[in-house]
PDB file of C-alpha atoms in Angstrom:
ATOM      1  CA  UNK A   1     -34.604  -9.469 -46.030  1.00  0.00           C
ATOM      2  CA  UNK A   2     -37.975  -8.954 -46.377  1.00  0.00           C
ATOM      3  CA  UNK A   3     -40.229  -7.827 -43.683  1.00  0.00           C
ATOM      4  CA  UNK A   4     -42.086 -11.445 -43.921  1.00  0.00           C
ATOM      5  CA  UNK A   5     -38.841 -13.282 -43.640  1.00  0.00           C
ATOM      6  CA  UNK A   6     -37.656 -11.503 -41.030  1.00  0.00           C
ATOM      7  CA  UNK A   7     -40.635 -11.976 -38.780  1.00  0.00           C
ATOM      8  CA  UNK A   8     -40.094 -15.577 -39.212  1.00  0.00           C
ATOM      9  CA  UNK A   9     -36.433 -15.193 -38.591  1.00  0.00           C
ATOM     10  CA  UNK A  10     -37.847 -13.787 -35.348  1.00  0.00           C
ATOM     11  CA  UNK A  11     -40.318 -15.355 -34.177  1.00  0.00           C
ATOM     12  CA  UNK A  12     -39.682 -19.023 -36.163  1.00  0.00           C
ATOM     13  CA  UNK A  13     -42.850 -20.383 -35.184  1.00  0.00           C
ATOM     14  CA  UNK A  14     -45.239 -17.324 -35.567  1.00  0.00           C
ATOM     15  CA  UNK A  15     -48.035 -17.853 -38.376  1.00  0.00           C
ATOM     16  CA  UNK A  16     -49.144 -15.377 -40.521  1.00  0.00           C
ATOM     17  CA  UNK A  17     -53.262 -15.415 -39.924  1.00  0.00           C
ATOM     18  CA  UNK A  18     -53.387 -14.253 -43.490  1.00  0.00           C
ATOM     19  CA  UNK A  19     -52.548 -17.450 -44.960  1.00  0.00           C
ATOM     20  CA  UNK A  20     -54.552 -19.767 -43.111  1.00  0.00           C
ATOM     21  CA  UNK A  21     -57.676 -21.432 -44.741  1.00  0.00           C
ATOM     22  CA  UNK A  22     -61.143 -20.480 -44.080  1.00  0.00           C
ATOM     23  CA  UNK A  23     -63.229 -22.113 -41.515  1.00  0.00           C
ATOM     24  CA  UNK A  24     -65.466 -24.323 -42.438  1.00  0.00           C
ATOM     25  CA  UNK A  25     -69.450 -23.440 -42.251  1.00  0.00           C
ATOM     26  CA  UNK A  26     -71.309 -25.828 -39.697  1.00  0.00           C
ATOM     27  CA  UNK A  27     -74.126 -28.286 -40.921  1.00  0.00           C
ATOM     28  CA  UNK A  28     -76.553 -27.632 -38.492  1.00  0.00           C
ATOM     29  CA  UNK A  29     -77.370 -26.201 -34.899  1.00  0.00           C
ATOM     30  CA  UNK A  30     -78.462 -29.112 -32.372  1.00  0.00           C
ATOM     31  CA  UNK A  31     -79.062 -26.703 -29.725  1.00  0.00           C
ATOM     32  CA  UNK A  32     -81.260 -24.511 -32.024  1.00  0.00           C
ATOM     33  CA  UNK A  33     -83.070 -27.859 -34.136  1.00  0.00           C
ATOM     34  CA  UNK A  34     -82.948 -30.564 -30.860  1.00  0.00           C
ATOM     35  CA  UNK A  35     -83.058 -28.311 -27.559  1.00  0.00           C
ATOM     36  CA  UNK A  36     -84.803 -30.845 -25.839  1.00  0.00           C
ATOM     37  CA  UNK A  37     -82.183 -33.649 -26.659  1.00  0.00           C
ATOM     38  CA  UNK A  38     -79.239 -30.717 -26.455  1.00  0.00           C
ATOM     39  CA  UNK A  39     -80.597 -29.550 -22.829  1.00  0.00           C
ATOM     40  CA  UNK A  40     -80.713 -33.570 -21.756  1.00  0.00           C
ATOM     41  CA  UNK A  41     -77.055 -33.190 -22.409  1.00  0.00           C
ATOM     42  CA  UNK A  42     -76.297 -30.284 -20.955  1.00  0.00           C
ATOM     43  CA  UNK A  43     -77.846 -31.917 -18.001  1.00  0.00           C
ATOM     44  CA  UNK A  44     -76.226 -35.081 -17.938  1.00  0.00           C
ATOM     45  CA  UNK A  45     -73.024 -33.519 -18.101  1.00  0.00           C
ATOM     46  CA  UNK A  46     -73.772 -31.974 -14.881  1.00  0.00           C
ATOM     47  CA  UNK A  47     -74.319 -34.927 -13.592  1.00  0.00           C
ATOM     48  CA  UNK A  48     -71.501 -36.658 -14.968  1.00  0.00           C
ATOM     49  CA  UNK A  49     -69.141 -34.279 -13.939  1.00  0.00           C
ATOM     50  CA  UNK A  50     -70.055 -34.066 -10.040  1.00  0.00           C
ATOM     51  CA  UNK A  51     -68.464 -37.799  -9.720  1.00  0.00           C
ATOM     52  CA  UNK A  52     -65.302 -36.870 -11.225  1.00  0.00           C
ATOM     53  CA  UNK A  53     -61.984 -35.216 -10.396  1.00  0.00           C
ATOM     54  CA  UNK A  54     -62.268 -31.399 -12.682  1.00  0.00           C
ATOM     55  CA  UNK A  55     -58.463 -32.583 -14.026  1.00  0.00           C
ATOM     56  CA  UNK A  56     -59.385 -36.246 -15.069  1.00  0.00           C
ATOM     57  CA  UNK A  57     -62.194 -35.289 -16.346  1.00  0.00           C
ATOM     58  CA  UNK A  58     -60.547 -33.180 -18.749  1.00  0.00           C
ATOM     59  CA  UNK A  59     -58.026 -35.960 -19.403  1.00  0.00           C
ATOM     60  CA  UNK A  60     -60.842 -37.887 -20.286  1.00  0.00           C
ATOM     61  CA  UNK A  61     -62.743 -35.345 -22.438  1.00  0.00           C
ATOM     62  CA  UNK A  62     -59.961 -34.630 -24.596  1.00  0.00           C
ATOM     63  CA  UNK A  63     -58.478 -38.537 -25.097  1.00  0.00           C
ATOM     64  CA  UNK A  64     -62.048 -39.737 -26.408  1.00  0.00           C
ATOM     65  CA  UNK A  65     -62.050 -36.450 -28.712  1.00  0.00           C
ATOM     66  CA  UNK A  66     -58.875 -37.881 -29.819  1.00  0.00           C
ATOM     67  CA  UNK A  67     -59.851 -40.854 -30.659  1.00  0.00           C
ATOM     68  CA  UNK A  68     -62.839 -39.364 -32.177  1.00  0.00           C
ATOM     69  CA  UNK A  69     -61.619 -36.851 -34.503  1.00  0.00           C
ATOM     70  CA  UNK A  70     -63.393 -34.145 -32.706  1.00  0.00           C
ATOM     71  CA  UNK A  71     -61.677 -30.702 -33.377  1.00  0.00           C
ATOM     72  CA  UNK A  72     -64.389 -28.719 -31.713  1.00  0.00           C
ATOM     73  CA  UNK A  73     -64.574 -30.799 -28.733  1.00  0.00           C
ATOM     74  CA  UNK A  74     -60.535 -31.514 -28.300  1.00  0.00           C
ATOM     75  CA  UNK A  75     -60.031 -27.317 -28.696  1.00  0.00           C
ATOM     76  CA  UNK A  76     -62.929 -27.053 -26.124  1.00  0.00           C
ATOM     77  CA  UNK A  77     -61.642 -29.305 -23.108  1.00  0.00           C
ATOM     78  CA  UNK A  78     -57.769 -28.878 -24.289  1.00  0.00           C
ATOM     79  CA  UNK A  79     -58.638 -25.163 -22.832  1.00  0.00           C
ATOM     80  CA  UNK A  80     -59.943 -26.249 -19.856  1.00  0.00           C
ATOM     81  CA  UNK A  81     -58.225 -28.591 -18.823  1.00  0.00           C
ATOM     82  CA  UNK A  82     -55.180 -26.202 -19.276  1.00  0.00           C
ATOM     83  CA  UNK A  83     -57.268 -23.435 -17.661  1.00  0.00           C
ATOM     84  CA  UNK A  84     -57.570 -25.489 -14.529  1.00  0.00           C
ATOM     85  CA  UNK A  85     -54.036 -25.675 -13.903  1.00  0.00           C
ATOM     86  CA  UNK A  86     -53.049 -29.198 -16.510  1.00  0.00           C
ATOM     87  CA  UNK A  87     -49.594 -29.008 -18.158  1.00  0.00           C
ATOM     88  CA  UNK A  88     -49.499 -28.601 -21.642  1.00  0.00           C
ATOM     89  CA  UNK A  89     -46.872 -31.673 -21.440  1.00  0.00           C
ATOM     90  CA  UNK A  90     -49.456 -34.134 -20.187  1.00  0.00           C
ATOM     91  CA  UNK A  91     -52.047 -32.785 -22.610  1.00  0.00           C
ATOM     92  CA  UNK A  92     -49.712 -33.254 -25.679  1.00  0.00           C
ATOM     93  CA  UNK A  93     -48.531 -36.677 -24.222  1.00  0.00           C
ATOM     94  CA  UNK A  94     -51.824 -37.979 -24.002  1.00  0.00           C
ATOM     95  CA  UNK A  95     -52.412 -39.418 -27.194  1.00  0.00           C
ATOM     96  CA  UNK A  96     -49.246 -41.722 -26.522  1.00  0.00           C
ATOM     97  CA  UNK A  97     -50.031 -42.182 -23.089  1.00  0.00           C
ATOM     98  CA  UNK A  98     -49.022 -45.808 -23.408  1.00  0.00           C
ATOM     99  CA  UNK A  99     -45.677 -44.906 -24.364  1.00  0.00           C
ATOM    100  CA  UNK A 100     -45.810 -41.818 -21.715  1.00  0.00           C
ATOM    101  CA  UNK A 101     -47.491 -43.702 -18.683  1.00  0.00           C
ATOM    102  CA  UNK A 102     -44.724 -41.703 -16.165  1.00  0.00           C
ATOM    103  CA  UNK A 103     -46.440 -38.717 -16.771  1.00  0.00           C
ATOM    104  CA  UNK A 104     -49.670 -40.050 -15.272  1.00  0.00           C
ATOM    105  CA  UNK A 105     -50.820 -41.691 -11.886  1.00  0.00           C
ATOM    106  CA  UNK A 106     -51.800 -44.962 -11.975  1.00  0.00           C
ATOM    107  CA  UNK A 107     -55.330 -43.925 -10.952  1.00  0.00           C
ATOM    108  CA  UNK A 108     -55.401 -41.471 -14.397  1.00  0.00           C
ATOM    109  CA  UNK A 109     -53.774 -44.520 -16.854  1.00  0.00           C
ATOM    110  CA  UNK A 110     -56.705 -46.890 -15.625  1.00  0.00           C
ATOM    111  CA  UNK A 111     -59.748 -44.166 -16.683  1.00  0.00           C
ATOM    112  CA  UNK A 112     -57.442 -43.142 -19.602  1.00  0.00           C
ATOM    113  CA  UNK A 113     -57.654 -46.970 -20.640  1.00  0.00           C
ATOM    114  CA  UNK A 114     -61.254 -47.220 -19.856  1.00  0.00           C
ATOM    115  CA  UNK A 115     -61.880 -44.379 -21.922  1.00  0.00           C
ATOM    116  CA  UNK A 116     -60.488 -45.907 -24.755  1.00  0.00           C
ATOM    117  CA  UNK A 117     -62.330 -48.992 -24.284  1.00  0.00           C
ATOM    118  CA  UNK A 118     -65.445 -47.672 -23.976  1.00  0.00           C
ATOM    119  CA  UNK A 119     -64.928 -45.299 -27.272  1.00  0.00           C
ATOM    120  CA  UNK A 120     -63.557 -47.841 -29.258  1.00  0.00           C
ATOM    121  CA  UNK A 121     -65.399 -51.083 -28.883  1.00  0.00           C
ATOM    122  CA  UNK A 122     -64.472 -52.878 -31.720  1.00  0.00           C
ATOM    123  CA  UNK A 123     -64.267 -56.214 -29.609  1.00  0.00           C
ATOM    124  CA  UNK A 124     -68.196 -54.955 -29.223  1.00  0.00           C
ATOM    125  CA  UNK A 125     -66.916 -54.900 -25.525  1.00  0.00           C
ATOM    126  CA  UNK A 126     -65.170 -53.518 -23.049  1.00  0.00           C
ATOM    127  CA  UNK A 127     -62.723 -56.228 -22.159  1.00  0.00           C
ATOM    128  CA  UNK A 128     -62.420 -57.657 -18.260  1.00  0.00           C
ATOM    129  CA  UNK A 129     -58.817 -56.517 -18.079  1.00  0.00           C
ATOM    130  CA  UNK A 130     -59.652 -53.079 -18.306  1.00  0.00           C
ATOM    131  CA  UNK A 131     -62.657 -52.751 -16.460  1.00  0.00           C
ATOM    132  CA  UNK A 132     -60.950 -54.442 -13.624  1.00  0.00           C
ATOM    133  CA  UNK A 133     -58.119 -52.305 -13.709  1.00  0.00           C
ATOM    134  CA  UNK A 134     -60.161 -49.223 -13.327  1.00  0.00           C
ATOM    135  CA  UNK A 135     -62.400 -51.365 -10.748  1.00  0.00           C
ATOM    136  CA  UNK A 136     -58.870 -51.427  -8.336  1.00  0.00           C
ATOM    137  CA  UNK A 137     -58.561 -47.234  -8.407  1.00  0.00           C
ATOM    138  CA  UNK A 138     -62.077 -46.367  -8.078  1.00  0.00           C
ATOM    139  CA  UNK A 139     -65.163 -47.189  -6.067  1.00  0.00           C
ATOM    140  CA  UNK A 140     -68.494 -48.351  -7.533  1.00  0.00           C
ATOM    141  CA  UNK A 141     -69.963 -44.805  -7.208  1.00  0.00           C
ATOM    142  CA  UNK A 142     -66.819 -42.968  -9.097  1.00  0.00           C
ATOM    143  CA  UNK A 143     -66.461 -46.054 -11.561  1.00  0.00           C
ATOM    144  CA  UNK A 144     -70.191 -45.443 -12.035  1.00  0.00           C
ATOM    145  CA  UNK A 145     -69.431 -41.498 -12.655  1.00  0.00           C
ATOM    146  CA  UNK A 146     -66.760 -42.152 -14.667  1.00  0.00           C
ATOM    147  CA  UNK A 147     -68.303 -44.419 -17.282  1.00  0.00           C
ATOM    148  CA  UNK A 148     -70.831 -41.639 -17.488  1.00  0.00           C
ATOM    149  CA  UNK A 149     -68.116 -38.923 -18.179  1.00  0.00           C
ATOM    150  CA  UNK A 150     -67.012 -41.400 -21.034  1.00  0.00           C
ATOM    151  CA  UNK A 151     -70.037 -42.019 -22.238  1.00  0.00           C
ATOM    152  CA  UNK A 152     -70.824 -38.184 -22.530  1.00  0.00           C
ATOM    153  CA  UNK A 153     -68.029 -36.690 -24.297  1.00  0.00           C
ATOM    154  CA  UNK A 154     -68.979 -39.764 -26.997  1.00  0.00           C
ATOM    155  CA  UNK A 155     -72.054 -38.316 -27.655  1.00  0.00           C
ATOM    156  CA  UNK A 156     -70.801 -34.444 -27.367  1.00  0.00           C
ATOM    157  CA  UNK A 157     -68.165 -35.991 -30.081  1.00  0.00           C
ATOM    158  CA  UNK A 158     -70.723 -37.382 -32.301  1.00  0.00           C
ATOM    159  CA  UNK A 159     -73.100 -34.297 -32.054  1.00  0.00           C
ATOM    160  CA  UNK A 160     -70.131 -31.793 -33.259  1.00  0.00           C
ATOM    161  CA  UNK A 161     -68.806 -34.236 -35.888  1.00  0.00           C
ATOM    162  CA  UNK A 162     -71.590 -34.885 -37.652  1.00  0.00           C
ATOM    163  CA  UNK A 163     -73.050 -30.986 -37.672  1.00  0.00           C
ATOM    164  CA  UNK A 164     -69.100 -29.806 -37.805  1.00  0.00           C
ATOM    165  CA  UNK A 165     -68.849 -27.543 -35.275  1.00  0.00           C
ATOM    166  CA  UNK A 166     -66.008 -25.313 -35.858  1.00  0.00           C
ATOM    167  CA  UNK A 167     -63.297 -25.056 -33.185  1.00  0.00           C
ATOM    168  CA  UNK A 168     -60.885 -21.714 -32.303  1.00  0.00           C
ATOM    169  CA  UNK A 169     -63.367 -19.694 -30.590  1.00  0.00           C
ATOM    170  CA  UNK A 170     -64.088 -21.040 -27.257  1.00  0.00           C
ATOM    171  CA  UNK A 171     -63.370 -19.458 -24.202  1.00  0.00           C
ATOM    172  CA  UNK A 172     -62.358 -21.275 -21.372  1.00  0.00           C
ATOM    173  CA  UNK A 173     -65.161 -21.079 -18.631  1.00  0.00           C
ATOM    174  CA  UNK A 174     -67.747 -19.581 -21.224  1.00  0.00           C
ATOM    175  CA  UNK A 175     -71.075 -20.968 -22.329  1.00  0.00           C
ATOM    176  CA  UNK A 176     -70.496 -19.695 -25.767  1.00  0.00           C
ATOM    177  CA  UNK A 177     -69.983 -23.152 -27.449  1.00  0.00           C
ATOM    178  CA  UNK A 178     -73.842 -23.681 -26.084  1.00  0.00           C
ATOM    179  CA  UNK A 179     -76.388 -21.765 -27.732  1.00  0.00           C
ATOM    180  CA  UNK A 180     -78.916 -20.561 -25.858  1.00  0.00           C
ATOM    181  CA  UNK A 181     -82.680 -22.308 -26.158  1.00  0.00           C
TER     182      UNK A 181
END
């Protein structure tokens, strides 16, 4: 047995670094080329953010990056979310949430549902059913915060799409992910 095989004998689900592909090489730095628009972001997710629970939030952040297709953005909050105490089971049953609804609160299903109304409008609106939904578990103000939260991780998604912003090295907690300006 060679010493490759029997590592993976071993350790069955351990990857050998050496044989993964390169990274790809962003498009662009928004932080660096926009830090006026980049720094209205930054601020608006502060404020976004005060209005909602740290753990939904995250729920949030990381369905929309789902649905987007955002691997920076999905490696980003799947770190924090897990960081601030979030089980990797809910995390990984997220993106069949309909399927995994026992997992959630009924409270986390409704934003989870507005989220993906909001990110996916391709009724070109958020239907009554949902909103109403979400209505019934959260006050105006926190229904207010939380179609912010949506709203920013949508734009956070289309900023590191379209300039391919490479996920793997963020640190939970850091600032690294934004440049400085």
């Amino acid at each position: 047995m060679t010493h490759t095989t029997q590592a993976a004998a071993t350790a069955p689900h351990a990857h050998a670094h050496d044989d993964r592909l390169p990274e790809h090489t962003p498009r662009l730095n928004m932080a660096e080329l926009a830090p006026e628009a980049y720094k209205a972001m930054i601020r608006f997710a502060a404020a976004a953010k005060r209005g909602v629970d740290p753990v939904l939030f995250e729920l949030i952040q990381i369905r929309a990056s789902q649905l987007n297709h955002c691997a920076f953005c999905l490696d980003m909050h799947t770190k924090d979310a897990l960081a601030a105490g979030e089980s990797v089971e809910r995390i990984v049953q997220l993106s069949t949430w309909e399927e995994s609804k026992h997992f959630y609160t009924a409270r986390e299903i409704a934003a989870i549902e507005l989220t993906e109304a909001v990110t996916v409008l391709t009724d070109g609106f958020v239907p009554d059913a949902v909103y109403e939904r979400a209505a019934r578990h959260f006050d105006d103000a926190e229904l207010a915060h939380l179609i912010a939260a949506i709203t920013l991780i949508n734009g956070w998604n289309r900023f590191a799409v379209t300039t391919r912003m490479v996920p793997g090295h963020y640190t939970p907690g850091s600032t690294a992910h934004r440049p400085a300006v």
